[in-house]
Amino acid sequence: VAVAEMKDSQVPLRPSLREPEFRTLTIDGQVIQTAVERGDRRKTPLLLMNGIGARLELFQPLVDQLDDSREIIRFDVPGVGASPAPRRPYRLPGMARLVGKMLDSFGYDRVDVLGISWGGGLAQQFAFTQKSRCRRLVLVSTATGAIMVPAHPRVLSKMVTPRRYRDPDYLQNIAGEIYGGAMRHDPQIASEALRAQRSGHNQRGYFMQLGAGCGWTSIPFLPFVKQETLILTGDDDPLIPTCNATILGSLIPNSRVHIFHDGHLGILTDGPDLAHRIEDFLSAPNAELVSTRKTRD
């Protein structure tokens, strides 16, 4: 497994002052809510793919820490937030095609992609089946799908419904158990991280999102994912045990793994450090990525 050291950014990142431009698209009959933070079009835009049941606003703490000059695209998966549930079930390859058409609507030929949790599965699928459109790949707190080292059944049972998004008291009771990291000691962090997620949840859409990943695995195609890939995972992630990052790193040829000290949502609660790492990775020239690939973090 390639575990790489990445330099600290030379220029400190500062909270973004940009307001996202919201736009509702209709693609193949499916309504999709999107948001774009405009930036320098000479840089490759960054496309964010969210976890199960999570609205595009969940990424805001990370977006606020990324470079203001980087253009960022977010969207609500069908059945989440302002994107209504689809008429029929879908699979990840179909969702990857839908995302490609969404990019066509904005005129983006090529993007970098960051996916967290369920969105990390979609990001893997997109990088493989839409390979010409994906320059670099960031996988956060995610795994290879149905064939992976699973969470404890007690943890998985709490993911069957979106109740945690709707019921703040329930979220505080289970946050440490399902998300780990800092939320074990301060469940209030979960309420703050997910405060924008308490409305707009369609239970039918949630179940469709669960179904989209049932039986899906990226293991057969990961050796053919050629994009430079940064894999981020927490050392206390009850949902996606840390060893899954090692599996991803061993299968994706040009990848490196960074293990951070937090849980499943560490990218939201430890934003500045991980934002620096993501920016360094996305901004590095190809030669630097190759030369540091074998060093230890």
Tab-separated table of C-alpha atoms in Angstrom:
chain	number	residue	atom	x	y	z
A	1	VAL	CA	0.000	0.000	0.000
A	2	ALA	CA	1.334	3.410	-0.865
A	3	VAL	CA	1.192	5.727	2.151
A	4	ALA	CA	2.509	9.139	1.179
A	5	GLU	CA	3.779	12.214	2.976
A	6	MET	CA	2.329	15.486	1.786
A	7	LYS	CA	3.873	18.911	2.354
A	8	ASP	CA	2.097	21.589	4.342
A	9	SER	CA	0.529	24.258	2.158
A	10	GLN	CA	2.738	27.288	1.699
A	11	VAL	CA	-0.290	29.605	1.768
A	12	PRO	CA	-2.695	29.233	4.717
A	13	LEU	CA	-6.243	28.414	3.707
A	14	ARG	CA	-8.918	30.810	4.876
A	15	PRO	CA	-12.664	30.388	5.240
A	16	SER	CA	-14.477	30.878	1.942
A	17	LEU	CA	-16.563	34.011	1.525
A	18	ARG	CA	-18.292	32.749	-1.603
A	19	GLU	CA	-22.010	32.194	-1.827
A	20	PRO	CA	-23.007	29.048	-3.714
A	21	GLU	CA	-25.085	29.442	-6.855
A	22	PHE	CA	-28.022	27.027	-6.592
A	23	ARG	CA	-29.487	25.623	-9.778
A	24	THR	CA	-32.152	22.991	-10.387
A	25	LEU	CA	-31.536	20.725	-13.379
A	26	THR	CA	-33.776	18.176	-15.046
A	27	ILE	CA	-31.763	15.308	-16.521
A	28	ASP	CA	-33.498	12.365	-18.190
A	29	GLY	CA	-36.659	13.318	-16.302
A	30	GLN	CA	-34.893	13.454	-12.913
A	31	VAL	CA	-34.763	16.760	-11.028
A	32	ILE	CA	-31.358	17.417	-9.425
A	33	GLN	CA	-30.530	20.247	-7.022
A	34	THR	CA	-27.002	21.568	-7.521
A	35	ALA	CA	-24.748	24.231	-6.031
A	36	VAL	CA	-21.604	25.739	-7.552
A	37	GLU	CA	-18.993	27.941	-5.886
A	38	ARG	CA	-17.448	29.842	-8.764
A	39	GLY	CA	-13.689	30.077	-9.005
A	40	ASP	CA	-10.732	30.119	-11.359
A	41	ARG	CA	-11.781	28.105	-14.425
A	42	ARG	CA	-8.111	27.532	-15.268
A	43	LYS	CA	-8.038	25.121	-12.322
A	44	THR	CA	-9.743	21.749	-12.482
A	45	PRO	CA	-13.116	22.054	-10.687
A	46	LEU	CA	-13.800	19.805	-7.698
A	47	LEU	CA	-16.962	17.673	-7.682
A	48	LEU	CA	-18.193	16.542	-4.243
A	49	MET	CA	-20.204	13.350	-3.711
A	50	ASN	CA	-22.011	12.956	-0.405
A	51	GLY	CA	-22.770	10.142	2.030
A	52	ILE	CA	-26.068	8.335	2.324
A	53	GLY	CA	-29.007	10.582	3.151
A	54	ALA	CA	-26.789	13.666	3.358
A	55	ARG	CA	-27.707	16.939	1.679
A	56	LEU	CA	-25.180	19.013	-0.224
A	57	GLU	CA	-24.953	21.431	2.729
A	58	LEU	CA	-23.123	18.763	4.753
A	59	PHE	CA	-19.932	19.615	2.876
A	60	GLN	CA	-20.027	23.285	3.897
A	61	PRO	CA	-17.356	23.064	6.653
A	62	LEU	CA	-14.946	21.541	4.141
A	63	VAL	CA	-15.888	23.953	1.353
A	64	ASP	CA	-15.254	26.861	3.724
A	65	GLN	CA	-11.677	25.655	4.232
A	66	LEU	CA	-10.764	24.973	0.612
A	67	ASP	CA	-8.961	27.456	-1.611
A	68	ASP	CA	-11.294	30.270	-2.673
A	69	SER	CA	-9.993	30.044	-6.227
A	70	ARG	CA	-11.109	26.436	-6.669
A	71	GLU	CA	-14.480	25.990	-8.364
A	72	ILE	CA	-16.638	23.471	-6.469
A	73	ILE	CA	-19.712	21.539	-7.588
A	74	ARG	CA	-22.164	19.845	-5.201
A	75	PHE	CA	-25.501	18.125	-5.727
A	76	ASP	CA	-28.295	16.362	-3.874
A	77	VAL	CA	-28.637	12.703	-4.846
A	78	PRO	CA	-32.207	11.846	-5.976
A	79	GLY	CA	-34.382	11.471	-2.894
A	80	VAL	CA	-32.231	13.772	-0.741
A	81	GLY	CA	-32.743	17.458	0.012
A	82	ALA	CA	-34.265	19.342	-2.915
A	83	SER	CA	-33.827	16.447	-5.359
A	84	PRO	CA	-37.085	14.436	-5.414
A	85	ALA	CA	-36.980	10.663	-5.218
A	86	PRO	CA	-36.630	8.894	-8.556
A	87	ARG	CA	-39.563	7.043	-10.081
A	88	ARG	CA	-37.704	3.739	-10.058
A	89	PRO	CA	-34.667	2.212	-8.331
A	90	TYR	CA	-31.202	2.946	-9.657
A	91	ARG	CA	-27.687	1.515	-9.415
A	92	LEU	CA	-24.339	3.256	-9.007
A	93	PRO	CA	-23.334	2.915	-12.697
A	94	GLY	CA	-26.569	4.658	-13.688
A	95	MET	CA	-25.974	7.389	-11.111
A	96	ALA	CA	-22.446	7.885	-12.466
A	97	ARG	CA	-23.922	8.425	-15.949
A	98	LEU	CA	-26.428	10.908	-14.505
A	99	VAL	CA	-23.585	12.839	-12.868
A	100	GLY	CA	-21.765	12.924	-16.201
A	101	LYS	CA	-24.816	14.497	-17.831
A	102	MET	CA	-25.040	16.974	-14.952
A	103	LEU	CA	-21.474	18.063	-15.713
A	104	ASP	CA	-22.443	18.440	-19.375
A	105	SER	CA	-25.171	20.870	-18.301
A	106	PHE	CA	-22.545	23.056	-16.627
A	107	GLY	CA	-20.038	22.714	-19.460
A	108	TYR	CA	-17.407	20.872	-17.420
A	109	ASP	CA	-15.285	18.509	-19.487
A	110	ARG	CA	-13.096	17.250	-16.643
A	111	VAL	CA	-13.215	17.442	-12.843
A	112	ASP	CA	-11.466	16.224	-9.739
A	113	VAL	CA	-13.785	14.110	-7.594
A	114	LEU	CA	-14.093	13.768	-3.808
A	115	GLY	CA	-16.515	11.221	-2.376
A	116	ILE	CA	-17.263	10.444	1.255
A	117	SER	CA	-18.778	7.179	2.535
A	118	TRP	CA	-21.584	6.160	0.092
A	119	GLY	CA	-20.395	8.974	-2.141
A	120	GLY	CA	-16.960	7.364	-2.129
A	121	GLY	CA	-18.492	4.324	-3.798
A	122	LEU	CA	-20.110	6.550	-6.418
A	123	ALA	CA	-16.766	8.349	-6.875
A	124	GLN	CA	-15.011	5.034	-7.552
A	125	GLN	CA	-17.665	4.094	-10.092
A	126	PHE	CA	-17.421	7.515	-11.764
A	127	ALA	CA	-13.617	7.333	-11.946
A	128	PHE	CA	-13.877	3.975	-13.715
A	129	THR	CA	-16.819	4.361	-16.080
A	130	GLN	CA	-16.322	8.108	-16.721
A	131	LYS	CA	-12.538	7.905	-16.622
A	132	SER	CA	-11.906	10.582	-19.228
A	133	ARG	CA	-13.815	13.087	-17.076
A	134	CYS	CA	-12.026	12.400	-13.770
A	135	ARG	CA	-8.510	13.795	-13.330
A	136	ARG	CA	-7.804	13.003	-9.664
A	137	LEU	CA	-9.752	11.151	-7.010
A	138	VAL	CA	-10.139	11.683	-3.251
A	139	LEU	CA	-11.844	8.882	-1.289
A	140	VAL	CA	-12.893	9.676	2.282
A	141	SER	CA	-14.159	7.210	4.898
A	142	THR	CA	-15.248	4.721	2.271
A	143	ALA	CA	-14.718	1.143	1.095
A	144	THR	CA	-15.149	-1.302	-1.779
A	145	GLY	CA	-18.889	-1.899	-1.341
A	146	ALA	CA	-20.507	-5.251	-0.625
A	147	ILE	CA	-17.123	-6.988	-0.329
A	148	MET	CA	-15.422	-5.155	2.529
A	149	VAL	CA	-14.594	-5.449	6.210
A	150	PRO	CA	-18.007	-4.519	7.637
A	151	ALA	CA	-19.040	-2.504	10.651
A	152	HIS	CA	-20.500	-4.246	13.675
A	153	PRO	CA	-24.165	-5.222	13.085
A	154	ARG	CA	-25.151	-3.013	16.017
A	155	VAL	CA	-23.695	-0.014	14.159
A	156	LEU	CA	-25.193	-0.983	10.801
A	157	SER	CA	-28.656	-1.369	12.329
A	158	LYS	CA	-28.683	2.348	13.121
A	159	MET	CA	-28.097	3.218	9.465
A	160	VAL	CA	-31.248	1.513	8.163
A	161	THR	CA	-33.345	4.693	8.413
A	162	PRO	CA	-32.599	8.446	8.229
A	163	ARG	CA	-33.872	8.984	11.790
A	164	ARG	CA	-30.519	10.419	12.903
A	165	TYR	CA	-31.023	13.326	10.500
A	166	ARG	CA	-34.521	14.105	11.783
A	167	ASP	CA	-34.211	13.568	15.536
A	168	PRO	CA	-31.447	15.617	17.240
A	169	ASP	CA	-31.833	13.769	20.568
A	170	TYR	CA	-31.503	10.392	18.870
A	171	LEU	CA	-28.464	11.651	16.959
A	172	GLN	CA	-26.723	12.713	20.157
A	173	ASN	CA	-27.448	9.319	21.717
A	174	ILE	CA	-25.916	7.325	18.877
A	175	ALA	CA	-23.344	9.737	17.395
A	176	GLY	CA	-20.354	8.322	19.221
A	177	GLU	CA	-21.310	4.744	18.445
A	178	ILE	CA	-21.772	5.201	14.690
A	179	TYR	CA	-19.377	8.050	13.861
A	180	GLY	CA	-16.626	7.539	16.460
A	181	GLY	CA	-13.733	9.969	16.886
A	182	ALA	CA	-14.423	13.269	18.631
A	183	MET	CA	-18.146	12.477	18.722
A	184	ARG	CA	-17.537	9.733	21.286
A	185	HIS	CA	-16.581	12.368	23.829
A	186	ASP	CA	-18.745	15.260	22.672
A	187	PRO	CA	-21.951	14.185	20.878
A	188	GLN	CA	-22.863	17.853	20.485
A	189	ILE	CA	-20.295	17.956	17.691
A	190	ALA	CA	-22.585	15.691	15.681
A	191	SER	CA	-25.504	18.096	16.102
A	192	GLU	CA	-23.338	20.958	14.884
A	193	ALA	CA	-21.914	18.996	11.938
A	194	LEU	CA	-25.363	17.790	10.830
A	195	ARG	CA	-27.407	20.848	11.766
A	196	ALA	CA	-28.271	21.558	8.115
A	197	GLN	CA	-29.500	17.994	7.587
A	198	ARG	CA	-32.716	18.022	9.639
A	199	SER	CA	-35.161	18.560	6.813
A	200	GLY	CA	-35.721	17.407	3.277
A	201	HIS	CA	-35.300	13.680	3.887
A	202	ASN	CA	-37.393	11.364	1.796
A	203	GLN	CA	-37.520	7.877	3.322
A	204	ARG	CA	-38.247	6.310	-0.066
A	205	GLY	CA	-35.215	8.072	-1.500
A	206	TYR	CA	-33.090	6.914	1.423
A	207	PHE	CA	-34.057	3.282	0.825
A	208	MET	CA	-33.344	3.684	-2.889
A	209	GLN	CA	-29.906	5.009	-2.031
A	210	LEU	CA	-29.312	2.003	0.204
A	211	GLY	CA	-30.505	-0.288	-2.572
A	212	ALA	CA	-28.206	1.318	-5.135
A	213	GLY	CA	-25.207	-0.070	-3.297
A	214	CYS	CA	-26.598	-3.513	-2.479
A	215	GLY	CA	-24.447	-6.167	-4.123
A	216	TRP	CA	-22.208	-3.537	-5.731
A	217	THR	CA	-18.437	-3.831	-5.338
A	218	SER	CA	-15.538	-1.963	-6.907
A	219	ILE	CA	-12.986	-4.742	-6.335
A	220	PRO	CA	-13.002	-6.083	-9.938
A	221	PHE	CA	-12.306	-2.692	-11.522
A	222	LEU	CA	-10.120	-0.846	-8.988
A	223	PRO	CA	-6.848	-2.124	-10.540
A	224	PHE	CA	-7.966	-0.306	-13.709
A	225	VAL	CA	-8.536	3.032	-11.936
A	226	LYS	CA	-5.484	4.956	-13.132
A	227	GLN	CA	-6.190	8.356	-11.594
A	228	GLU	CA	-3.890	9.599	-8.834
A	229	THR	CA	-5.916	8.842	-5.711
A	230	LEU	CA	-5.765	10.145	-2.152
A	231	ILE	CA	-7.462	7.902	0.417
A	232	LEU	CA	-8.394	9.501	3.756
A	233	THR	CA	-9.714	7.512	6.692
A	234	GLY	CA	-10.139	7.996	10.429
A	235	ASP	CA	-8.398	5.796	12.993
A	236	ASP	CA	-11.696	5.466	14.903
A	237	ASP	CA	-14.399	4.901	12.291
A	238	PRO	CA	-17.077	2.433	13.437
A	239	LEU	CA	-18.908	2.572	10.091
A	240	ILE	CA	-15.937	1.974	7.798
A	241	PRO	CA	-13.158	0.177	9.721
A	242	THR	CA	-9.750	1.641	8.954
A	243	CYS	CA	-8.445	-1.532	7.290
A	244	ASN	CA	-10.772	-0.840	4.353
A	245	ALA	CA	-8.552	2.071	3.363
A	246	THR	CA	-5.617	-0.317	3.196
A	247	ILE	CA	-7.625	-2.554	0.870
A	248	LEU	CA	-8.455	0.403	-1.378
A	249	GLY	CA	-4.831	1.478	-1.400
A	250	SER	CA	-3.632	-1.984	-2.336
A	251	LEU	CA	-6.029	-2.192	-5.287
A	252	ILE	CA	-5.742	1.307	-6.799
A	253	PRO	CA	-2.348	1.474	-8.550
A	254	ASN	CA	-1.498	5.168	-8.121
A	255	SER	CA	-2.798	5.827	-4.623
A	256	ARG	CA	-1.669	6.838	-1.179
A	257	VAL	CA	-3.392	6.478	2.212
A	258	HIS	CA	-3.539	9.029	5.012
A	259	ILE	CA	-4.992	7.948	8.360
A	260	PHE	CA	-6.182	10.891	10.457
A	261	HIS	CA	-6.992	10.938	14.154
A	262	ASP	CA	-10.797	11.131	14.184
A	263	GLY	CA	-13.907	9.241	13.111
A	264	HIS	CA	-16.215	8.814	10.145
A	265	LEU	CA	-16.990	12.530	9.801
A	266	GLY	CA	-13.496	13.779	10.584
A	267	ILE	CA	-13.412	15.650	7.288
A	268	LEU	CA	-16.070	17.946	8.795
A	269	THR	CA	-14.779	18.149	12.364
A	270	ASP	CA	-11.054	18.369	11.502
A	271	GLY	CA	-11.531	20.457	8.394
A	272	PRO	CA	-8.422	22.702	8.235
A	273	ASP	CA	-5.820	19.914	8.365
A	274	LEU	CA	-7.592	17.666	5.880
A	275	ALA	CA	-8.436	20.600	3.613
A	276	HIS	CA	-4.705	21.388	3.447
A	277	ARG	CA	-3.965	17.796	2.471
A	278	ILE	CA	-6.658	17.777	-0.180
A	279	GLU	CA	-5.453	21.089	-1.632
A	280	ASP	CA	-1.833	19.905	-1.696
A	281	PHE	CA	-2.875	16.719	-3.462
A	282	LEU	CA	-5.051	18.446	-6.055
A	283	SER	CA	-2.459	21.134	-6.746
A	284	ALA	CA	0.653	18.930	-6.927
A	285	PRO	CA	2.277	18.391	-10.327
A	286	ASN	CA	2.262	14.823	-11.630
A	287	ALA	CA	5.988	14.348	-11.055
A	288	GLU	CA	5.613	15.222	-7.367
A	289	LEU	CA	2.733	12.797	-6.933
A	290	VAL	CA	4.780	9.972	-8.420
A	291	SER	CA	7.966	10.759	-6.482
A	292	THR	CA	6.228	10.866	-3.058
A	293	ARG	CA	3.961	7.901	-3.648
A	294	LYS	CA	6.081	5.394	-1.734
A	295	THR	CA	6.916	7.476	1.348
A	296	ARG	CA	5.219	7.135	4.723
A	297	ASP	CA	2.913	9.726	6.268
